[in-house]
Amino acid sequence: MDDQPRTPWPALAGGRYLRSARPWRAAGYLAGSALTGIPVLLALVLLAGAGAALGLVLVGLPLLALLCLVGVPTGAVERRRLRLVDRTPARTPHRTPAEPGLLAWARLRYREQATWRELAYAVLHGLLLWWVDLAAVAVLLGLPLLLLTTPLQLALAADGEVKVIKLWLVTSYPAAFACAAAGAVLLPVLLHPLGALAGARAALTRALLTPRERELQGLLAEVTRSRARLVHAFEAERRRIERDLHDGAQQRLVALTMTLGLARLDAPPGPLADRLATAHDEAGKVLAELRELIHGIHPRVLTDYGLTGALADVAERSAVPVDADLGTALPRLPESVEAAAYFGVCEALANVGRHSGAARATLTARHTGTALRVDVTDDGRGGADPAAGSGLTGLADRIAVLDGTLTITSPPGGPTVLSLEIPCPVISPTSNP
Amino acid sequence: MPGDQPHEQSLRIVLAEDGVLLREGLVGLLTRFGHRVVAAVGDADELRAAVAAHTPDVVVTDVRMPPGLADDGLRAAVELRAARPGLPVLVLSQYVQRSYAADLLDSGDGSGVGYLLKDRVGQVEQFLDAVVTVARGGTVVDPEVVRQLLRRRRDPLAALTPREREVLGLVAEGKSNGAVARELVVSEAAVGKHIGNILGKLDLPPAEDTHRRVLAVLAYLRG
């Protein structure tokens, strides 16, 4: 696409406008109005007529109810048509129903102001606008084109005469060419008001059919809320899985290794004892693996000791030596905050171990009274690309939901600093050191 | 496996574990080796009541249990030791958590406590040894925890020879000179010399008594 302005408005004055495809797009847009206007008009007339006639016998009421929704499909089509003359995407002003089903959808639509704006547009469009659009195209584009083609019409005319726009009788070629010349002069002149009208129409459509500021904010708030709900659900699910594995599989496996251990003591030396030994060791390995797995799903220490204990624990497990400076014990913070910070540090230290070539890392965590701030610094080669790690992206999302920020600075040659800051209140004065 | 004769000393044990399967299993195991489980309970409140009622030789408890399903078992153990200093307690934990171990070792004077991974109950003899060691006032720390501590304090330990580091690990787990000697297949005198060197290199006061030595080492490692 070239760098043309988005609507016909600004470019009307210049000659560039005439050389571009915009006049023709404007004409197409206006002419296309009839394609939507006629069905809308029919739907309005039929539904209103039938609804009013049958209203007395109740059958008409659903028809009238349906009439109110005519604007919804009209708006959808008209927003798409806008692309002909206006590249800015026109978003739907409607919200998505919380639950599936036609009833929920209808209930939401009737409650939305946007539905009624769309109905107003549909009525306006069906009764007036498409006529105006079509008339404008006919006069501003049709007239010059007719004049231009006068010689051709004369050549094709059977009786050697042409009535130009039903007004003047043209019988000779010079007169026909004079008409054509007039058409040639008129065409570029009239294309300007055509473009201006298309611009005005597009602006009107946009004003009525796209979300208002308040609706946009509502949409954004809704998206944020649903994302937060997802994160919380995700956390709750992790805790549930951890609990189930701990209470179920892990307990059983411990009991199994104990039974096998006892059996080994009882077994006389021989091939059976050797097999028991193998089974026993194998069960032990499975148990160790399961332990690590469960720890990765949700570290118990986070629930029991809060961030201070959990972060000290991560620092110890890290492949690269970590100097952990957790200050005085951090207070207990909301669960989602603790989890986000904990997994953030895990991810950061894993990246240090994988990519940085660092010999040491430092971890600091502080609660400023209004926010939690955690920094992970390493003395590695730097040049980390935040976009490269999908883990980091997920992490940034997780922190964004909590209104927090995740920043990474990693100049070539290091040091790499990953900082996360999450605003949060204190739940209780301190966690266990 | 050698040595399945019952231990010479029969202990009165209070056991707290919320998983029925494992609780029954542990009762069977301890009973089989000549100990008496005077109470087997499933939550922290019952544990407190049982200890008050039976004054056992040793308490064996899980970390996580009702009522809170958090670290209630561990909290109860720490409280019990605060109320009755010297009450031997062996805590079984599903996870290697230094925080749990630290809380426990800091309760009382650090003698007669043990912190083991739950998996170790599968190593029947080691587990029984740990129960007896704790009941006698010793200190037992899971090798896994010690390994983490050793990994963390890399720098000062650089002065130690690999052999000395091996010995240090075993000492930190609460093993006596004799046990360390058996494990490494060397003479007890050699172990004593190693330990002397280690304590010297780490600026720790010389200590004869096993659990004091363990505590000194742990304090150093956690420092």
XYZ file of C-alpha atoms in Angstrom:
656
model
C 0.000 0.000 0.000
C 1.205 3.561 -0.669
C 1.361 6.188 1.984
C -1.895 7.822 1.088
C -3.903 9.482 3.817
C -6.556 7.263 5.316
C -9.667 9.114 4.157
C -10.500 11.152 1.087
C -10.643 14.316 3.208
C -7.130 15.679 3.443
C -5.967 14.914 -0.038
C -8.796 16.479 -1.972
C -6.943 19.626 -2.846
C -3.955 18.042 -4.488
C -3.585 16.646 -7.982
C -2.338 13.450 -6.345
C -5.908 12.733 -5.346
C -6.987 12.507 -8.950
C -4.065 10.305 -9.890
C -4.797 7.852 -7.101
C -7.497 5.215 -6.837
C -9.289 7.197 -4.183
C -11.922 8.934 -6.304
C -12.979 5.570 -7.677
C -12.981 3.975 -4.251
C -15.171 6.833 -3.055
C -17.517 6.285 -5.981
C -17.602 2.557 -5.272
C -18.317 3.210 -1.620
C -21.211 5.540 -2.352
C -22.646 3.348 -5.110
C -22.365 0.304 -2.850
C -24.631 2.030 -0.345
C -27.583 0.919 -2.406
C -26.509 -2.712 -2.027
C -26.941 -2.507 1.729
C -29.596 0.199 1.783
C -32.183 -1.688 -0.254
C -32.184 -4.888 1.867
C -32.223 -2.806 5.049
C -35.158 -0.812 3.775
C -36.995 -4.005 2.827
C -36.301 -5.594 6.202
C -37.462 -2.498 8.041
C -40.632 -2.138 6.036
C -41.512 -5.840 6.164
C -40.784 -6.290 9.860
C -42.455 -3.053 10.881
C -45.460 -3.694 8.662
C -45.928 -7.323 9.650
C -45.150 -6.580 13.303
C -47.644 -3.772 13.491
C -50.336 -5.728 11.647
C -49.902 -8.846 13.750
C -49.126 -7.026 16.977
C -52.655 -7.478 18.163
C -52.398 -11.274 17.932
C -49.004 -11.334 19.669
C -47.208 -12.970 16.737
C -46.079 -9.537 15.739
C -44.236 -8.823 18.964
C -41.234 -11.066 18.198
C -41.112 -9.461 14.750
C -40.937 -6.031 16.329
C -38.274 -7.306 18.687
C -36.354 -8.560 15.678
C -36.771 -5.175 14.063
C -34.729 -3.643 16.864
C -31.809 -5.884 15.907
C -31.773 -4.995 12.216
C -28.990 -2.546 12.993
C -26.644 -5.293 14.207
C -25.981 -7.002 10.850
C -26.273 -3.636 9.084
C -23.563 -2.235 11.318
C -21.329 -5.263 10.747
C -21.558 -4.928 6.971
C -21.211 -1.141 6.982
C -18.110 -1.287 9.194
C -16.536 -3.624 6.654
C -17.521 -1.383 3.776
C -15.727 1.492 5.439
C -12.424 -0.069 4.376
C -13.066 1.121 0.825
C -12.433 4.715 1.849
C -10.952 4.522 5.323
C -8.151 2.201 6.266
C -8.445 2.579 10.011
C -10.046 -0.613 11.275
C -13.541 -0.015 12.541
C -13.963 -2.057 15.713
C -17.244 -3.508 16.753
C -18.815 -1.596 19.630
C -20.431 -4.790 20.921
C -19.238 -6.827 23.840
C -18.944 -10.596 23.719
C -21.598 -12.364 25.802
C -20.248 -14.000 28.929
C -22.018 -17.283 28.287
C -22.856 -19.046 25.037
C -26.350 -19.295 23.615
C -28.707 -17.109 21.631
C -30.572 -15.907 24.700
C -27.484 -14.528 26.402
C -26.460 -12.879 23.151
C -29.851 -11.228 22.665
C -30.053 -10.094 26.277
C -26.675 -8.397 25.998
C -27.505 -6.794 22.643
C -30.743 -5.235 23.873
C -28.900 -3.755 26.823
C -26.125 -2.207 24.771
C -26.391 1.379 23.674
C -24.475 0.438 20.518
C -27.395 -1.704 19.317
C -29.724 1.277 19.374
C -27.199 3.515 17.647
C -26.940 0.874 14.944
C -30.724 0.735 14.617
C -30.802 4.506 14.219
C -28.166 4.188 11.541
C -30.124 1.429 9.788
C -33.288 3.535 9.689
C -31.365 6.572 8.463
C -29.504 4.499 5.911
C -32.522 2.627 4.615
C -34.799 5.655 4.310
C -32.401 8.372 3.256
C -28.690 7.819 3.020
C -28.481 5.269 0.280
C -30.690 7.412 -1.950
C -28.451 10.402 -1.373
C -25.339 8.355 -2.026
C -26.711 6.915 -5.210
C -27.921 10.308 -6.444
C -24.530 11.826 -5.699
C -22.729 9.164 -7.706
C -25.227 9.559 -10.549
C -24.792 13.319 -10.763
C -21.140 13.808 -9.883
C -19.747 10.828 -11.771
C -22.537 9.794 -14.153
C -23.034 13.234 -15.686
C -19.425 13.838 -16.777
C -19.124 10.254 -17.983
C -22.258 10.625 -20.082
C -20.940 13.844 -21.576
C -17.593 12.194 -22.280
C -19.183 9.388 -24.201
C -21.426 11.604 -26.361
C -19.472 10.949 -29.599
C -19.636 7.265 -28.996
C -23.340 7.433 -28.301
C -23.802 9.400 -31.509
C -21.873 6.808 -33.457
C -24.002 4.059 -32.049
C -27.292 5.921 -32.327
C -29.561 4.482 -34.960
C -31.292 7.752 -35.920
C -28.200 10.022 -35.918
C -29.186 12.023 -32.912
C -28.501 11.784 -29.135
C -30.342 13.496 -26.348
C -27.603 14.276 -23.833
C -28.944 13.819 -20.325
C -32.395 14.136 -21.808
C -31.888 17.878 -22.297
C -29.867 18.840 -25.328
C -30.279 17.329 -28.734
C -26.905 16.633 -30.330
C -26.845 15.761 -33.976
C -23.333 16.603 -35.211
C -19.886 15.361 -34.218
C -18.431 18.798 -33.382
C -21.264 19.342 -30.935
C -20.747 15.828 -29.591
C -17.023 16.480 -29.102
C -17.805 19.792 -27.415
C -19.981 17.814 -25.007
C -17.169 15.361 -24.468
C -14.766 18.229 -23.765
C -17.202 19.653 -21.241
C -17.373 16.200 -19.661
C -13.578 15.995 -19.540
C -13.408 19.334 -17.750
C -16.294 18.498 -15.432
C -15.060 15.047 -14.420
C -11.983 16.067 -12.356
C -13.866 19.044 -10.938
C -16.801 16.926 -9.795
C -14.646 14.122 -8.426
C -13.689 16.453 -5.577
C -17.157 16.880 -4.091
C -17.634 13.156 -4.645
C -14.606 12.429 -2.492
C -15.729 14.953 0.090
C -19.163 13.363 0.289
C -17.686 9.880 0.662
C -15.497 11.226 3.473
C -18.485 12.762 5.188
C -20.456 9.545 4.845
C -17.582 7.515 6.247
C -17.283 9.893 9.193
C -21.007 9.616 9.913
C -20.873 5.824 9.714
C -17.847 5.740 12.004
C -19.494 8.054 14.518
C -22.589 5.897 14.788
C -21.189 2.403 14.372
C -17.854 2.280 16.185
C -17.299 2.145 19.938
C -17.478 5.307 21.987
C -14.631 6.147 24.339
C -16.596 4.832 27.286
C -17.350 1.562 25.510
C -13.695 1.171 24.614
C -12.716 1.633 28.222
C -15.367 -0.873 29.184
C -13.981 -3.339 26.667
C -10.449 -2.821 27.951
C -11.508 -3.210 31.546
C -13.362 -6.347 30.579
C -10.329 -7.805 28.846
C -8.110 -6.968 31.806
C -10.573 -8.488 34.231
C -10.938 -11.674 32.266
C -7.158 -11.969 31.972
C -6.814 -11.530 35.705
C -9.496 -14.163 36.248
C -7.568 -16.523 33.997
C -4.363 -16.018 35.924
C -6.076 -16.583 39.244
C -7.807 -19.683 37.937
C -4.476 -20.899 36.654
C -2.857 -20.417 40.074
C -5.711 -22.139 41.856
C -5.479 -25.039 39.433
C -1.743 -25.408 40.060
C -2.314 -25.513 43.793
C -5.027 -28.091 43.343
C -2.829 -30.325 41.186
C -0.001 -30.040 43.691
C -2.312 -31.016 46.532
C -3.788 -33.946 44.633
C -0.388 -35.321 43.676
C 0.882 -34.890 47.212
C -2.096 -36.552 48.819
C -2.369 -39.278 46.190
C 0.466 -40.500 44.040
C 3.269 -39.317 46.304
C 1.855 -40.953 49.437
C 1.268 -44.200 47.634
C 4.740 -44.240 46.191
C 6.325 -43.643 49.585
C 4.296 -46.508 50.997
C 5.367 -48.650 48.052
C 9.072 -47.974 48.553
C 8.641 -48.772 52.217
C 6.989 -52.092 51.396
C 9.724 -52.898 48.896
C 12.382 -51.933 51.433
C 10.864 -54.313 53.966
C 10.593 -57.061 51.359
C 14.284 -56.637 50.626
C 15.109 -57.205 54.259
C 13.037 -60.386 54.262
C 14.230 -61.815 50.965
C 16.941 -64.470 51.082
C 19.943 -63.540 48.935
C 19.446 -64.596 45.318
C 17.948 -63.459 42.022
C 14.663 -62.492 43.709
C 16.440 -60.209 46.153
C 18.333 -58.624 43.240
C 15.080 -57.934 41.394
C 13.541 -56.481 44.515
C 16.571 -54.257 44.900
C 16.167 -53.057 41.310
C 12.462 -52.380 41.822
C 13.186 -50.591 45.075
C 15.802 -48.312 43.514
C 13.511 -47.647 40.559
C 10.637 -46.672 42.851
C 13.027 -44.377 44.703
C 14.001 -42.668 41.453
C 10.375 -42.216 40.432
C 9.671 -40.682 43.802
C 12.555 -38.239 43.428
C 11.358 -37.260 39.961
C 7.805 -36.814 41.128
C 9.058 -34.641 43.966
C 10.850 -32.322 41.552
C 7.822 -32.251 39.268
C 5.455 -31.308 42.063
C 7.861 -28.668 43.263
C 7.853 -27.155 39.791
C 4.069 -27.044 39.692
C 3.692 -25.204 42.955
C 6.448 -24.920 45.529
C 5.082 -25.743 48.928
C 7.594 -23.487 50.622
C 5.914 -20.495 48.991
C 2.649 -21.276 50.730
C 4.256 -21.988 54.094
C 7.073 -19.480 54.255
C 6.218 -16.808 51.739
C 8.647 -15.241 49.317
C 11.639 -14.982 51.625
C 11.921 -18.707 52.156
C 10.963 -19.591 48.615
C 13.468 -17.203 47.027
C 16.274 -18.375 49.293
C 15.360 -21.860 48.185
C 15.495 -20.968 44.462
C 18.807 -19.196 44.928
C 20.212 -22.355 46.447
C 18.970 -24.586 43.684
C 20.364 -22.359 40.964
C 23.109 -23.767 38.756
C 24.946 -20.433 38.836
C 25.945 -19.314 42.352
C 23.548 -16.660 43.589
C 24.090 -14.024 46.250
C 20.632 -13.615 47.659
C 19.949 -10.364 49.469
C 16.417 -10.561 50.717
C 16.841 -7.739 53.210
C 14.734 -8.145 56.260
C 12.110 -10.795 55.779
C 9.546 -9.758 53.214
C 5.991 -9.420 54.435
C 3.353 -11.892 53.306
C 1.884 -10.668 50.023
C -1.166 -11.750 48.023
C -0.776 -15.269 46.664
C -0.806 -14.252 43.018
C 1.933 -11.694 43.630
C 4.126 -14.161 45.498
C 3.681 -16.746 42.773
C 4.430 -14.301 39.954
C 7.581 -13.044 41.676
C 8.702 -16.564 42.530
C 8.299 -17.927 39.013
C 9.850 -14.727 37.694
C 13.014 -15.356 39.669
C 12.988 -19.025 38.637
C 12.773 -18.058 34.969
C 15.420 -15.357 35.337
C 17.887 -17.683 37.051
C 17.201 -20.445 34.541
C 18.030 -17.990 31.747
C 21.204 -16.927 33.550
C 22.242 -20.558 33.717
C 21.343 -21.260 30.090
C 22.456 -18.241 28.105
C 24.508 -15.711 29.987
C 27.755 -17.528 30.707
C 27.705 -15.722 34.049
C 29.841 -16.837 36.963
C 27.653 -15.181 39.600
C 24.234 -13.682 39.955
C 22.698 -11.481 42.602
C 19.105 -11.499 43.714
C 17.560 -8.678 45.699
C 13.971 -8.399 46.857
C 12.374 -5.512 48.733
C 8.920 -4.382 49.636
C 8.737 -0.601 49.475
C 5.489 -0.386 51.403
C 3.413 -0.063 48.249
C 5.145 -2.411 45.842
C 7.350 -5.448 45.644
C 10.576 -4.983 43.736
C 12.821 -7.863 42.730
C 16.073 -7.589 40.758
C 18.163 -10.370 39.287
C 21.579 -9.276 38.030
C 24.264 -11.393 36.429
C 27.827 -10.712 35.308
C 27.385 -12.582 32.029
C 27.895 -11.513 28.449
C 24.638 -9.524 28.181
C 22.798 -9.013 24.926
C 19.790 -10.962 26.153
C 16.767 -10.632 23.904
C 13.582 -10.401 25.927
C 11.552 -11.339 22.862
C 13.486 -14.570 22.441
C 12.285 -16.237 25.592
C 8.711 -17.411 25.501
C 9.063 -17.953 29.221
C 9.712 -14.267 29.668
C 6.706 -13.316 27.571
C 4.410 -15.451 29.659
C 5.988 -13.965 32.722
C 5.469 -10.416 31.513
C 1.799 -11.235 30.915
C 1.482 -12.690 34.353
C 2.993 -9.611 35.923
C 1.028 -7.203 33.711
C -2.208 -8.712 34.977
C -1.164 -7.644 38.449
C -0.458 -4.114 37.122
C 3.224 -4.802 37.536
C 6.124 -4.231 35.180
C 8.949 -6.437 33.998
C 12.037 -4.744 32.621
C 15.192 -6.260 31.210
C 18.350 -4.328 30.436
C 21.088 -6.304 28.830
C 23.738 -4.315 26.973
C 26.298 -6.366 25.040
C 29.017 -7.251 27.499
C 26.575 -7.276 30.381
C 25.506 -6.907 33.075
C 21.989 -8.199 32.509
C 19.420 -6.889 34.961
C 15.911 -8.270 35.131
C 13.626 -6.249 37.383
C 10.060 -6.816 38.265
C 7.868 -4.481 40.222
C 4.373 -5.367 41.370
C 2.219 -2.971 43.339
C 0.610 -4.799 46.244
C -0.528 -4.304 49.796
C 0.981 -6.136 52.732
C -1.119 -8.966 54.076
C 0.676 -9.595 57.341
C 3.739 -7.930 58.826
C 6.364 -10.576 58.117
C 6.800 -14.015 56.780
C 8.967 -16.500 58.570
C 12.634 -15.759 57.990
C 20.820 -56.302 52.997
C 22.532 -57.302 56.210
C 21.512 -56.683 59.800
C 17.770 -57.147 60.065
C 17.903 -58.014 63.747
C 15.693 -55.651 65.741
C 17.356 -52.640 67.328
C 18.600 -53.203 70.818
C 16.461 -50.405 72.197
C 12.677 -50.426 72.141
C 11.295 -46.909 71.821
C 7.881 -45.503 72.654
C 6.882 -43.499 69.647
C 4.144 -40.996 68.807
C 3.560 -40.940 65.081
C 1.722 -38.178 63.200
C 0.938 -38.651 59.529
C -2.296 -37.728 57.785
C -2.071 -40.263 54.963
C -3.779 -43.385 56.262
C -1.855 -45.723 53.982
C 1.504 -44.392 55.027
C 0.555 -44.130 58.689
C -0.411 -47.808 58.790
C 2.761 -48.692 56.920
C 4.969 -46.770 59.329
C 3.261 -48.275 62.363
C 3.871 -51.736 60.889
C 7.492 -50.939 60.147
C 8.321 -49.492 63.560
C 6.456 -52.270 65.388
C 8.211 -54.898 63.397
C 11.578 -53.623 64.569
C 10.602 -53.796 68.192
C 9.387 -50.271 68.851
C 6.016 -49.365 70.328
C 3.866 -46.829 68.579
C 1.880 -45.514 71.537
C -0.218 -43.198 69.379
C -0.655 -42.837 65.643
C -2.516 -39.630 64.811
C -3.565 -37.733 61.727
C -3.438 -34.044 62.621
C -1.427 -31.487 64.548
C -3.895 -31.002 67.407
C -4.080 -34.731 68.067
C -0.287 -34.791 67.959
C -0.044 -32.210 70.755
C -2.606 -34.102 72.800
C -0.869 -37.441 72.241
C 2.529 -36.097 73.281
C 1.023 -34.583 76.434
C -0.714 -37.873 77.253
C 2.103 -40.328 76.476
C 5.417 -38.466 76.902
C 7.052 -40.605 74.212
C 10.758 -41.252 73.700
C 10.530 -39.811 70.220
C 8.003 -38.089 67.989
C 7.916 -38.890 64.288
C 5.819 -36.419 62.325
C 4.996 -35.348 58.790
C 5.252 -31.653 57.909
C 1.968 -31.165 56.140
C -1.233 -32.168 57.861
C -4.612 -30.940 59.040
C -6.045 -28.717 60.406
C -4.326 -26.163 58.181
C -2.873 -28.544 55.588
C 0.170 -26.295 55.567
C 3.226 -26.912 57.710
C 1.118 -27.660 60.805
C 3.107 -30.771 61.736
C 6.371 -28.868 61.713
C 4.895 -25.960 63.700
C 3.564 -28.414 66.294
C 6.990 -30.081 66.515
C 8.729 -26.739 67.091
C 6.150 -25.776 69.747
C 6.451 -29.116 71.480
C 10.211 -28.724 71.656
C 9.854 -25.204 73.012
C 7.557 -26.523 75.729
C 9.706 -29.571 76.467
C 13.306 -28.855 75.520
C 15.078 -32.001 74.525
C 11.944 -33.819 73.312
C 13.322 -35.865 70.425
C 11.507 -35.116 67.170
C 12.077 -36.554 63.729
C 10.304 -34.639 60.982
C 9.560 -36.247 57.641
C 9.184 -33.821 54.789
C 7.929 -34.375 51.294
C 10.379 -31.752 50.025
C 13.912 -30.621 50.605
C 13.236 -27.299 52.253
C 16.040 -25.641 54.088
C 13.570 -23.345 55.788
C 11.852 -26.302 57.441
C 15.154 -27.837 58.495
C 16.392 -24.515 59.837
C 13.244 -23.917 61.901
C 13.592 -27.331 63.405
C 17.310 -27.216 64.136
C 16.912 -23.819 65.755
C 14.311 -25.204 68.161
C 15.834 -26.027 71.542
C 19.578 -26.593 71.463
C 19.503 -28.602 68.266
C 20.006 -31.962 69.940
C 17.493 -34.749 69.455
C 16.142 -33.472 66.155
C 16.016 -34.947 62.732
C 14.860 -33.700 59.365
C 14.482 -36.376 56.729
C 12.973 -36.567 53.319
C 9.911 -38.760 53.374
C 11.395 -40.910 50.626
C 13.938 -42.184 53.154
C 11.341 -44.349 54.863
C 11.882 -46.609 51.863
C 15.489 -47.034 52.992
C 14.182 -48.981 55.954
C 17.421 -49.332 57.867
C 18.540 -45.753 57.399
C 15.162 -44.586 58.562
C 15.228 -46.752 61.674
C 18.771 -45.614 62.414
C 17.604 -42.023 62.189
C 14.733 -42.672 64.620
C 17.117 -44.225 67.134
C 19.762 -41.514 66.676
C 17.244 -38.759 67.287
C 15.740 -40.558 70.283
C 19.222 -40.702 71.802
C 19.666 -36.971 71.423
C 21.567 -36.975 68.143
C 21.023 -34.761 65.123
C 20.041 -36.117 61.731
C 19.891 -33.998 58.614
C 18.883 -35.353 55.257
C 21.830 -35.763 52.868
C 19.836 -33.858 50.251
C 19.655 -30.782 52.478
C 23.357 -31.058 53.272
C 24.128 -31.300 49.583
C 22.286 -28.056 48.963
C 24.109 -26.358 51.805
C 27.463 -27.565 50.538
C 26.661 -26.346 47.046
C 25.729 -22.957 48.320
C 28.825 -22.289 50.355
C 31.268 -23.038 47.616
C 33.924 -20.443 48.259
C 35.054 -21.073 51.839
C 34.909 -24.802 51.230
C 37.414 -24.473 48.400
C 40.158 -24.885 50.987
C 38.996 -28.442 51.725
C 40.290 -31.513 49.908
C 37.639 -33.634 48.139
C 38.045 -36.255 50.855
C 37.518 -33.660 53.588
C 34.419 -32.389 51.819
C 33.057 -35.917 51.743
C 33.680 -36.275 55.455
C 32.069 -32.888 56.115
C 28.942 -33.954 54.261
C 28.623 -37.064 56.384
C 29.286 -35.166 59.618
C 26.608 -32.642 58.692
C 24.160 -35.505 58.283
C 24.736 -36.324 61.933
C 26.985 -39.356 61.570
C 29.381 -40.316 64.321
C 33.097 -40.863 63.652
C 32.498 -44.593 63.590
C 29.672 -44.320 61.054
C 31.736 -42.050 58.825
C 34.654 -44.476 59.032
C 32.412 -47.376 57.979
C 30.915 -45.399 55.136
C 34.283 -44.378 53.715
C 36.013 -47.635 54.656
C 38.830 -45.964 56.588
C 39.973 -46.159 60.186
C 38.208 -44.132 62.839
C 41.446 -42.411 63.685
C 41.731 -41.190 60.095
C 38.218 -39.767 60.309
C 39.096 -37.991 63.559
C 42.092 -36.419 61.869
C 40.013 -35.317 58.872
C 37.446 -33.749 61.158
C 40.136 -31.931 63.107
C 41.523 -30.516 59.864
C 38.078 -29.505 58.627
C 37.115 -27.719 61.845
C 40.489 -25.989 61.759
C 40.118 -24.834 58.157
C 36.626 -23.557 58.760
C 37.529 -21.759 62.001
C 35.111 -23.874 64.032
C 35.724 -24.760 67.670
C 36.881 -28.361 68.085
C 34.066 -30.575 69.369
C 34.048 -34.178 70.501
C 30.315 -34.660 70.920
C 28.632 -35.701 67.660
C 25.609 -33.473 67.750
C 27.514 -30.368 68.822
C 29.874 -30.953 65.947
C 26.938 -31.324 63.572
C 25.401 -28.120 64.840
C 28.644 -26.230 64.444
C 28.968 -27.446 60.884
C 25.347 -26.667 60.057
C 25.598 -23.220 61.612
C 28.641 -22.630 59.473
C 26.963 -23.877 56.318
C 23.841 -21.814 56.904
C 25.797 -18.698 57.847
